[in-house]
Tab-separated table of C-alpha atoms in Angstrom:
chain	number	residue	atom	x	y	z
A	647	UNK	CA	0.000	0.000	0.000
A	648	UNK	CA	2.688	2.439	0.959
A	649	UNK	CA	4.785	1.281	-2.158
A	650	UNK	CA	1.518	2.345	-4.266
A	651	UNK	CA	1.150	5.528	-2.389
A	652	UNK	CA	5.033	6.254	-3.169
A	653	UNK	CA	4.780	5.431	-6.616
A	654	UNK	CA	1.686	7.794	-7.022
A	655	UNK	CA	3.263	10.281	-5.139
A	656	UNK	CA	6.405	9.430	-7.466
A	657	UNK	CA	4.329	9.552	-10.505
A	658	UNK	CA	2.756	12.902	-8.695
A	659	UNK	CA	6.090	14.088	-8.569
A	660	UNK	CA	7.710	13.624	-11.939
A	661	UNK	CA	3.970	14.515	-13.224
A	662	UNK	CA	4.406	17.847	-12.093
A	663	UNK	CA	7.751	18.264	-12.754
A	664	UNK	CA	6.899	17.022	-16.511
A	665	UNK	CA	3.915	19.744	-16.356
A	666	UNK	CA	5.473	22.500	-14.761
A	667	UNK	CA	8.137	22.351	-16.937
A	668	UNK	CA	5.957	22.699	-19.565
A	669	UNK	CA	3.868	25.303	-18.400
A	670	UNK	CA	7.217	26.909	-17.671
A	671	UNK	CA	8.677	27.011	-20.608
A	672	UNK	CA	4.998	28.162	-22.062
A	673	UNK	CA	5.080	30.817	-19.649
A	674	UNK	CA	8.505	31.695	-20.593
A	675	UNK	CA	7.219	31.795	-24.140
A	676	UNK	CA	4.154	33.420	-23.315
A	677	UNK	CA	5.986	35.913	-21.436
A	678	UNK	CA	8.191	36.594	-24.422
A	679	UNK	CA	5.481	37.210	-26.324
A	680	UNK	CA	4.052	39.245	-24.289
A	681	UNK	CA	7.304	41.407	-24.036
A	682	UNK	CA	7.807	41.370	-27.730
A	683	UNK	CA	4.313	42.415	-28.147
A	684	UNK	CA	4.544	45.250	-25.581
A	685	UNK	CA	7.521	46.533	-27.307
A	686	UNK	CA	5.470	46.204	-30.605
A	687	UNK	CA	2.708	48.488	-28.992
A	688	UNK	CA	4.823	50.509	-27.225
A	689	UNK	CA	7.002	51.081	-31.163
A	690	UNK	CA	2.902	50.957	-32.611
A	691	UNK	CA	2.079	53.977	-30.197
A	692	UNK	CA	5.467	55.762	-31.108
A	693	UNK	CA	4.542	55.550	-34.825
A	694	UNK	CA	1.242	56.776	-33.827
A	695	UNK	CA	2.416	59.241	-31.734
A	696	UNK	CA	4.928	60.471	-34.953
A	697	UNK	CA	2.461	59.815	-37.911
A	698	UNK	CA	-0.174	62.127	-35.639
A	699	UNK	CA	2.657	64.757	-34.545
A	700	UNK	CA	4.089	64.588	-38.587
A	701	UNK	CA	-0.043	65.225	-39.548
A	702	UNK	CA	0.909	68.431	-37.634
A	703	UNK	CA	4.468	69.008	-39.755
A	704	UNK	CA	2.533	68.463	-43.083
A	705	UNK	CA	1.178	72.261	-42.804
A	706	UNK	CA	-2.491	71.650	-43.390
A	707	UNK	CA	-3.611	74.817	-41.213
A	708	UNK	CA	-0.606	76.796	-43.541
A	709	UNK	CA	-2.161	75.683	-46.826
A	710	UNK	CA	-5.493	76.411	-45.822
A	711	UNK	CA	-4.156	79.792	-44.590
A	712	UNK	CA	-2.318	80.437	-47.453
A	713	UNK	CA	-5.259	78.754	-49.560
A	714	UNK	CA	-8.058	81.410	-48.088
A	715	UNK	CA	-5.579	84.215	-49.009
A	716	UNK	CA	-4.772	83.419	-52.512
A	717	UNK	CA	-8.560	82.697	-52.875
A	718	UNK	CA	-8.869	86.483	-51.421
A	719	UNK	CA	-6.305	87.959	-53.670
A	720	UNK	CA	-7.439	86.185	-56.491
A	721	UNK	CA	-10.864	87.906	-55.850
A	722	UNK	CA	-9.491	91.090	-55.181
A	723	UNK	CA	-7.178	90.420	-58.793
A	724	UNK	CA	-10.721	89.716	-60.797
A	725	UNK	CA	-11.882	93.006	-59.223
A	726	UNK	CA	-9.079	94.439	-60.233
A	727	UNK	CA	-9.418	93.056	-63.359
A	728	UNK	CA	-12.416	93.848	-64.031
A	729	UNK	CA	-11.817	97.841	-62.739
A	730	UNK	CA	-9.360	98.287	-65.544
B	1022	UNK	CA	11.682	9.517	3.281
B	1023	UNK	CA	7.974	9.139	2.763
B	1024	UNK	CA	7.582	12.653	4.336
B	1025	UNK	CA	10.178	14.132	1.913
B	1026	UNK	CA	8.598	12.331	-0.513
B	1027	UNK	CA	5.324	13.782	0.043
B	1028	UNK	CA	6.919	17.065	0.246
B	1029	UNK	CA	8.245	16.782	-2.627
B	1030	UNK	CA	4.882	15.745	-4.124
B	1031	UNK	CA	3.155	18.868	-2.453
B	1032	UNK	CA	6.086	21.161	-3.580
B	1033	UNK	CA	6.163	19.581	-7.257
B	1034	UNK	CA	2.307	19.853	-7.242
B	1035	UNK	CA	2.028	23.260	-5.955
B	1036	UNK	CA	4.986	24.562	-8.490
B	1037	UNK	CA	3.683	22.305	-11.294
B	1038	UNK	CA	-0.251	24.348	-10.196
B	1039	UNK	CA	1.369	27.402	-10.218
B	1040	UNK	CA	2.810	26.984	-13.164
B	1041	UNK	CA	-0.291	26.242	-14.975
B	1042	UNK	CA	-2.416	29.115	-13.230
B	1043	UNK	CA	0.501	31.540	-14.197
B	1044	UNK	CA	0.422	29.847	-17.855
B	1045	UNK	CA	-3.469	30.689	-17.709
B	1046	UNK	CA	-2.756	34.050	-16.348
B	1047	UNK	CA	-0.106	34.486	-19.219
B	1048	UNK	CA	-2.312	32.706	-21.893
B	1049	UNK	CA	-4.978	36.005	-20.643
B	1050	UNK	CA	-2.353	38.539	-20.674
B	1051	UNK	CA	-0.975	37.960	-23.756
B	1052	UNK	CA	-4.801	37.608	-25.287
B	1053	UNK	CA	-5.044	41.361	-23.624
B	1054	UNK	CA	-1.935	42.348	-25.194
B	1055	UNK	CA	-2.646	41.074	-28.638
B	1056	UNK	CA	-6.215	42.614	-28.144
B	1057	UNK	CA	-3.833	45.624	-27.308
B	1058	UNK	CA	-2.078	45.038	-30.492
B	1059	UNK	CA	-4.582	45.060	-32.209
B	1060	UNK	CA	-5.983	47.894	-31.459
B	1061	UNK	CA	-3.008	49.685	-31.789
B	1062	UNK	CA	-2.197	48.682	-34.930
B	1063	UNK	CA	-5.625	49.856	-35.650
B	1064	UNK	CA	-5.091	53.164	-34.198
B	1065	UNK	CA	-1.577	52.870	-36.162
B	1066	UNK	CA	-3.470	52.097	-39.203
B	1067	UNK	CA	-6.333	54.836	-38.618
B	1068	UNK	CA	-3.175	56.549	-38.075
B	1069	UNK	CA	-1.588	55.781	-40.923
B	1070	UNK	CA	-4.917	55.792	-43.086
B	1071	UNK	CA	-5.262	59.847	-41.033
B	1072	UNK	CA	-1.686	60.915	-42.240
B	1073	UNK	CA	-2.186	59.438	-45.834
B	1074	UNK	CA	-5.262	61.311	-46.233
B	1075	UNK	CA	-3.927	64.230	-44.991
B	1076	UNK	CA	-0.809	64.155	-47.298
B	1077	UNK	CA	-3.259	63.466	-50.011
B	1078	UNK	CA	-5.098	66.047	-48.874
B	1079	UNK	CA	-2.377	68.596	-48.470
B	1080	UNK	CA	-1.587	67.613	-51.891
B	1081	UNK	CA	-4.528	68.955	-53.194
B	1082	UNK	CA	-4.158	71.794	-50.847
B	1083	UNK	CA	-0.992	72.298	-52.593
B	1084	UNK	CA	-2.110	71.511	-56.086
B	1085	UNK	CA	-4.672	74.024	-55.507
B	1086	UNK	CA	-2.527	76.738	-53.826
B	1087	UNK	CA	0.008	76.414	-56.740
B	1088	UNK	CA	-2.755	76.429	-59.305
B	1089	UNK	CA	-3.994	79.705	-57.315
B	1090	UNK	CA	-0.982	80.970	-57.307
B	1091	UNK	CA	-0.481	80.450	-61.066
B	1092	UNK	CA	-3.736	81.716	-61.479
B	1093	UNK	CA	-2.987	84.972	-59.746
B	1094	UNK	CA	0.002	84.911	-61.482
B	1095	UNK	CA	-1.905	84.996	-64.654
B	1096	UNK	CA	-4.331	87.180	-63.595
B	1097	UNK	CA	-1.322	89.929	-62.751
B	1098	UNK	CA	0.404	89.329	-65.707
B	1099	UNK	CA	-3.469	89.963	-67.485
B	1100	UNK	CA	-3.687	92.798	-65.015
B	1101	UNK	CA	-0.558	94.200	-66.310
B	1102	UNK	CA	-1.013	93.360	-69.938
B	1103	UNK	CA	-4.579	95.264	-69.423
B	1104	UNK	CA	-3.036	97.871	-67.933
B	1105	UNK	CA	-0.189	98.536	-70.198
B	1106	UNK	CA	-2.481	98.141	-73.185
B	1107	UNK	CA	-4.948	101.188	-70.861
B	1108	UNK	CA	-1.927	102.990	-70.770
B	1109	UNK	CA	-0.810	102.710	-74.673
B	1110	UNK	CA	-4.424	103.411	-74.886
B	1111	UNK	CA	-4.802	106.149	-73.030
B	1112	UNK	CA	-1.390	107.384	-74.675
B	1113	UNK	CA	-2.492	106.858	-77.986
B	1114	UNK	CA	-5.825	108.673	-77.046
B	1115	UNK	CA	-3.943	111.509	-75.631
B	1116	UNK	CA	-1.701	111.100	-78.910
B	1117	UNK	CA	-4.339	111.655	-81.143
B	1118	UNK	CA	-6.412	114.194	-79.228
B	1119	UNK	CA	-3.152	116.009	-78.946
B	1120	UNK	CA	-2.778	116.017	-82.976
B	1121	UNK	CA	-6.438	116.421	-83.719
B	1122	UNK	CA	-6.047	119.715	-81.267
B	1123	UNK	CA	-2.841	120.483	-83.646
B	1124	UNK	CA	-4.181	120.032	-86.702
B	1125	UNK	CA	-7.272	121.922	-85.503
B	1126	UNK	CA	-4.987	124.489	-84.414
B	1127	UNK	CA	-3.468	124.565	-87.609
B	1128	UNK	CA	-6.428	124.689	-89.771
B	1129	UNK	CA	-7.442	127.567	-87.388
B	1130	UNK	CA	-3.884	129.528	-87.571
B	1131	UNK	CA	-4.466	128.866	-91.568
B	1132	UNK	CA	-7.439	130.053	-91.764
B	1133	UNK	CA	-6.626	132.844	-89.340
B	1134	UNK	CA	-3.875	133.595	-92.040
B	1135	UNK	CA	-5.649	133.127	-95.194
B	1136	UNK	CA	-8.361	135.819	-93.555
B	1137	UNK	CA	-5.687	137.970	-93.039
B	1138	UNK	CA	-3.864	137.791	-96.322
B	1139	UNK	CA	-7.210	138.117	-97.685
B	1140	UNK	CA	-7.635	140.981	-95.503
B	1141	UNK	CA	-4.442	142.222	-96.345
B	1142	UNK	CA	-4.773	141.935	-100.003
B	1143	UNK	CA	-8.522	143.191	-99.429
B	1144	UNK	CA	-6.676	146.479	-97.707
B	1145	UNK	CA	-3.482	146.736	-100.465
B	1146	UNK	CA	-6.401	146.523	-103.143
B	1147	UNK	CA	-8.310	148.762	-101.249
B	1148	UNK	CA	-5.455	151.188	-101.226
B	1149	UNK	CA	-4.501	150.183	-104.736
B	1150	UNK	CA	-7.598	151.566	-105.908
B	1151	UNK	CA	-7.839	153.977	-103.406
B	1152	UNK	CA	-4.479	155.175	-105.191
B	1153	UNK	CA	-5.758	154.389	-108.191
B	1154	UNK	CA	-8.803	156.583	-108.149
B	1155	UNK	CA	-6.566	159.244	-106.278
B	1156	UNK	CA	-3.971	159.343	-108.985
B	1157	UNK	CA	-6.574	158.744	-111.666
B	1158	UNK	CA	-8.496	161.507	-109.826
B	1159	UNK	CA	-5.256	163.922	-109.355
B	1160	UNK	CA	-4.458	162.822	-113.581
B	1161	UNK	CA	-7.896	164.088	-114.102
B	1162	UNK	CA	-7.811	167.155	-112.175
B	1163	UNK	CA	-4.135	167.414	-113.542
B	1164	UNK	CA	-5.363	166.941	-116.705
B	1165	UNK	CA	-8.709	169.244	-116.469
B	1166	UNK	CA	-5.735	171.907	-114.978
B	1167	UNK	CA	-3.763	171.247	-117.717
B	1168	UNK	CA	-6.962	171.198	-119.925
B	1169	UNK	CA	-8.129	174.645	-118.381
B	1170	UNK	CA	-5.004	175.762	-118.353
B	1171	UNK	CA	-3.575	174.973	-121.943
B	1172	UNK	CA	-7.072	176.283	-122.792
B	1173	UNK	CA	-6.981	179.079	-120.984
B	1174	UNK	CA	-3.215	179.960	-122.416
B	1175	UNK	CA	-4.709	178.864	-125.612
B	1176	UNK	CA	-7.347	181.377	-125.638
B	1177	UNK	CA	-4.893	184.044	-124.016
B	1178	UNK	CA	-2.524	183.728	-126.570
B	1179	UNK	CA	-5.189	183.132	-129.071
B	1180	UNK	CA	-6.920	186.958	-127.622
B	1181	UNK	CA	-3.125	188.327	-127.251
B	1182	UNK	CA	-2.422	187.087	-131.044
B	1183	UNK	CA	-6.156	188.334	-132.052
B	1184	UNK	CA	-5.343	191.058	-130.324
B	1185	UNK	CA	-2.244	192.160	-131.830
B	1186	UNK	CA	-3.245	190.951	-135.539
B	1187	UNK	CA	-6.096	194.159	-135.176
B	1188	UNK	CA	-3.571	196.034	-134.301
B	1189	UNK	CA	-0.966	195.662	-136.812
B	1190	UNK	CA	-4.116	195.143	-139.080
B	1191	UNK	CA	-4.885	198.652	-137.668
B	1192	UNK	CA	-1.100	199.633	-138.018
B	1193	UNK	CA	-0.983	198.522	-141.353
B	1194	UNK	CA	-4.530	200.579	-142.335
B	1195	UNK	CA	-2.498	203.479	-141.316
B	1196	UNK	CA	-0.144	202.986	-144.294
B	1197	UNK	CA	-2.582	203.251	-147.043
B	1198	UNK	CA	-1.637	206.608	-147.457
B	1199	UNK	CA	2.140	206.914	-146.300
B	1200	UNK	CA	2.766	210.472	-143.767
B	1201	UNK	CA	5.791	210.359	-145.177
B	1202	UNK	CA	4.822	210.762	-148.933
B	1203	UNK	CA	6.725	214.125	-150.540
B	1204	UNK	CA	5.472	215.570	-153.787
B	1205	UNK	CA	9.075	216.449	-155.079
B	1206	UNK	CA	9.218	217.916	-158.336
B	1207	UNK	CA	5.861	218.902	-160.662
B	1208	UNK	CA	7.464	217.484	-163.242
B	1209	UNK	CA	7.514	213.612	-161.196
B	1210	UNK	CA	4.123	215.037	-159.787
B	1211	UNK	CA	2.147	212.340	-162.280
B	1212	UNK	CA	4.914	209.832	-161.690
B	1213	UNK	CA	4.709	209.986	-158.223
B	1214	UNK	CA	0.735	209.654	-158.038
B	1215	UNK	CA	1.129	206.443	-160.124
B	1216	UNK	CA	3.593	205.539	-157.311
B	1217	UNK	CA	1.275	206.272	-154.560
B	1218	UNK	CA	-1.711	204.521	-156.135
B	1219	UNK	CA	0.617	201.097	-156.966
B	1220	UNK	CA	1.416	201.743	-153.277
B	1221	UNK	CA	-1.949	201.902	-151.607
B	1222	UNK	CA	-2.583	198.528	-153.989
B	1223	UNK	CA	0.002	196.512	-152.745
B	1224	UNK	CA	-0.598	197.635	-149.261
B	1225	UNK	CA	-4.225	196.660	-149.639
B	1226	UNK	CA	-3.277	193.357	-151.327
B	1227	UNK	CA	-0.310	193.157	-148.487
B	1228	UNK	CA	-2.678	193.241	-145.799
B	1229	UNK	CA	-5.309	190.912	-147.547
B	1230	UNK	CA	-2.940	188.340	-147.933
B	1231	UNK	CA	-1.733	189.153	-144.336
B	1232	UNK	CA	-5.505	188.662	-143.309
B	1233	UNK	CA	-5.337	185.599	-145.083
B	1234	UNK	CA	-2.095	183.977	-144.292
B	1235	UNK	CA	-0.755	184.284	-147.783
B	1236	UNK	CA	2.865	184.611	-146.997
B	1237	UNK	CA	3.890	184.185	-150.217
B	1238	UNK	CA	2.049	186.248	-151.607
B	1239	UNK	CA	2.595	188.640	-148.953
B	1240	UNK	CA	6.250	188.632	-149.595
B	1241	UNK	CA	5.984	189.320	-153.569
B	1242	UNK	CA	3.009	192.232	-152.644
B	1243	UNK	CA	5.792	193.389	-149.820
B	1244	UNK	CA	8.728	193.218	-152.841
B	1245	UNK	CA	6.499	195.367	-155.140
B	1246	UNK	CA	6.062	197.465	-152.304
B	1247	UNK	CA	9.592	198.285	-150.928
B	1248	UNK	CA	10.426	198.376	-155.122
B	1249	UNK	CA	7.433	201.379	-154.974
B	1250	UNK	CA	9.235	202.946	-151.642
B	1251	UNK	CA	12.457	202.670	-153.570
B	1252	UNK	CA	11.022	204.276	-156.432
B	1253	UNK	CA	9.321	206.948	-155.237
B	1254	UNK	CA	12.024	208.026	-153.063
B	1255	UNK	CA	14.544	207.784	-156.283
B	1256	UNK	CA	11.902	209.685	-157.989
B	1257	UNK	CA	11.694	212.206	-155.323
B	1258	UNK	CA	15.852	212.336	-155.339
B	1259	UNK	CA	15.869	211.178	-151.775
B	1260	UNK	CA	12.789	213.308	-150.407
B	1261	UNK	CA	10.893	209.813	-149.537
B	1262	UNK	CA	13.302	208.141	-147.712
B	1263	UNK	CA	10.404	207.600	-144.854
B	1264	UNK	CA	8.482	205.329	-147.131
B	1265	UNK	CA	11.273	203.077	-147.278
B	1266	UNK	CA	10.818	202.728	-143.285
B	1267	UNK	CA	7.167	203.492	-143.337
B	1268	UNK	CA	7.073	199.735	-146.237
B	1269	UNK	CA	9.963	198.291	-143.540
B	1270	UNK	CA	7.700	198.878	-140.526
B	1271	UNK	CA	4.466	197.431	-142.734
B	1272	UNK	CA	5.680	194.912	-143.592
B	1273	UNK	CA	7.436	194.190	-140.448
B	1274	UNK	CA	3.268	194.440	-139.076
B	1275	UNK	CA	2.676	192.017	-141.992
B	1276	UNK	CA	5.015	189.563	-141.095
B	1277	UNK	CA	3.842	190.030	-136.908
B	1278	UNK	CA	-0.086	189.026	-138.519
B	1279	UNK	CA	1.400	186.121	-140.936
B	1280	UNK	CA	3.616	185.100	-137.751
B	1281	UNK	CA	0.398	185.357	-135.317
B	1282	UNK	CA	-1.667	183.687	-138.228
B	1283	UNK	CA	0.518	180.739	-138.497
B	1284	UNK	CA	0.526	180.427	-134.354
B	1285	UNK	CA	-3.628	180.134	-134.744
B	1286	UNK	CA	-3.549	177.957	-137.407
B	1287	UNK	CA	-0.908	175.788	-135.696
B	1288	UNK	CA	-2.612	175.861	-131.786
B	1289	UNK	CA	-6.084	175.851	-133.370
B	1290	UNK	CA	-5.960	172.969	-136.624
């Protein structure tokens, strides 16, 4: 009885060695992953973070600026224009 | 040794547990982190999607801001071409108002100048005739003076030659009968009547050819009568020697009424 109790414990034993090993070297995986994919984010929200702040360098606002005031001197030109 | 062993067992069992909660636990992280992921590729891809739009959109900004500025470009260089063609215009205007104002000015300053060559012509005719009828008027009056007066000498010298042809007519009358006549001797006494009669003949025919402006015959009547002076003073052996001045001095009166004849004759044809 004791010899079956030692085996199961045994088998216990080099059971969850087997399985924690696994699971360790899932977590270990899983961990790496999850690293790698933090750093992904983390690089994702940096190219975010520069594709928004280079929307900002691409000088919408100064187009439209410079837009509405050509539009304006080209009115004030057909006036002109129109004058002589 | 069983005790270890089931120590062992626990510990193996609880590592080998916590192993596979933590594996769960890192199974559900790394589902949150790809969910994570996920989203932030799909931010990063909203992102992306955001910036492409906006470069193509500030493309078109730019497209449109360059064709704007081209257009205003155009539209100065229109301006300008407008302009300089008001200007020429207006130049050209100005240009020809300024040589329709000449030539109007001209035309005027001609005709300003024809009118007053006219009216200077119009004056030197004016005087022209003016002098004309002056002079013609001063040639007239001249010539009426000159008329009057040529008639008026005319008819003075005509009177004064009248006038002096009575009286040598009347001078000559007187010698019909010579003062100076001297009887001489009785013996010439006939002689010297026949004398005295040819005498008061060719006085008489003297002084009617005198009266007429015979000369020539005056001058053969005036022979025959300074031959009858000669005569009768030879007859009278130098007693007559008057009637040789008395037939002188008539016929010198004949030859002042021939003279005064021819004079009439000649101013009045």
């Amino acid at each position: 009885m004791e010899k079956f109790i030692n085996i199961g414990l045994i088998v216990v034993i080099i059971a969850s060695i087997f399985g924690g090993r696994y699971y360790y070297s899932q977590n270990s995986n899983l961990e790496s992953s999850i690293e790698n994919t933090q750093k992904k984010i983390e690089r994702l929200r940096k190219e975010i973070t520069a594709t928004k702040s280079k929307v900002n360098t691409l000088g919408i606002r100064q187009l439209n600026n410079e837009k509405s005031r050509l539009e304006k001197q080209q009115e004030q030109l057909k006036k002109q224009l129109e004058s002589i | 040794m069983d005790a270890l062993l089931k120590l062992l067992a626990v510990l193996t069992l609880i590592w080998g547990g916590w192993m596979y909660f933590k594996n769960a636990d890192c199974d559900t992280e790394l589902k949150k982190i790809h969910n994570e992921l996920r989203v932030a590729e799909q931010e990063f891809s909203d992102a992306q999607a955001a910036y492409d739009a906006e470069v193509k959109k500030r493309e078109a900004l730019s497209g449109e801001v360059t064709a704007l500025k081209e257009n205003n470009q155009e539209l100065r260089k229109e301006i300008a071409l407008k302009a300089k063609e008001k200007r020429e215009r207006a130049i050209q205007e100005r240009r020809e108002r300024l040589e329709a104002e000449r030539k109007a000015r001209a035309e005027e300053l001609e005709k300003e100048q024809e009118h007053r060559i006219a009216l200077l012509d119009r004056e030197k005719q004016f005087e022209k005739e003016e002098r004309e009828r002056d002079e013609a008027s001063r040639k007239e009056a001249e010539t009426q003076m000159d008329a009057e007066q040529s008639e008026w000498e005319k008819e003075q010298k005509s009177q004064r030659l009248q006038r002096m042809i009575e009286r040598s007519t009347r001078a000559m009358g007187r010698y019909l009968t010579s003062s100076a006549f001297v009887p001489g001797n009785v013996n010439d006494y006939g002689q010297i009547e026949k004398l005295k009669q040819n005498w008061t003949t060719y006085v008489r025919a003297c002084i009617d050819a005198a009266n007429k402006g015979d000369s020539k015959r005056f001058e053969t009547f005036g022979r025959k009568l300074l031959n009858v002076a000669n005569s009768l003073n030879r007859v009278s052996k130098g007693q007559n020697a008057d009637c040789i001045n008395d037939a002188t001095d008539f016929l010198s009166e004949g030859r002042k009424i021939l003279k005064a004849k021819n004079q009439l004759s000649k101013d009045n044809p």
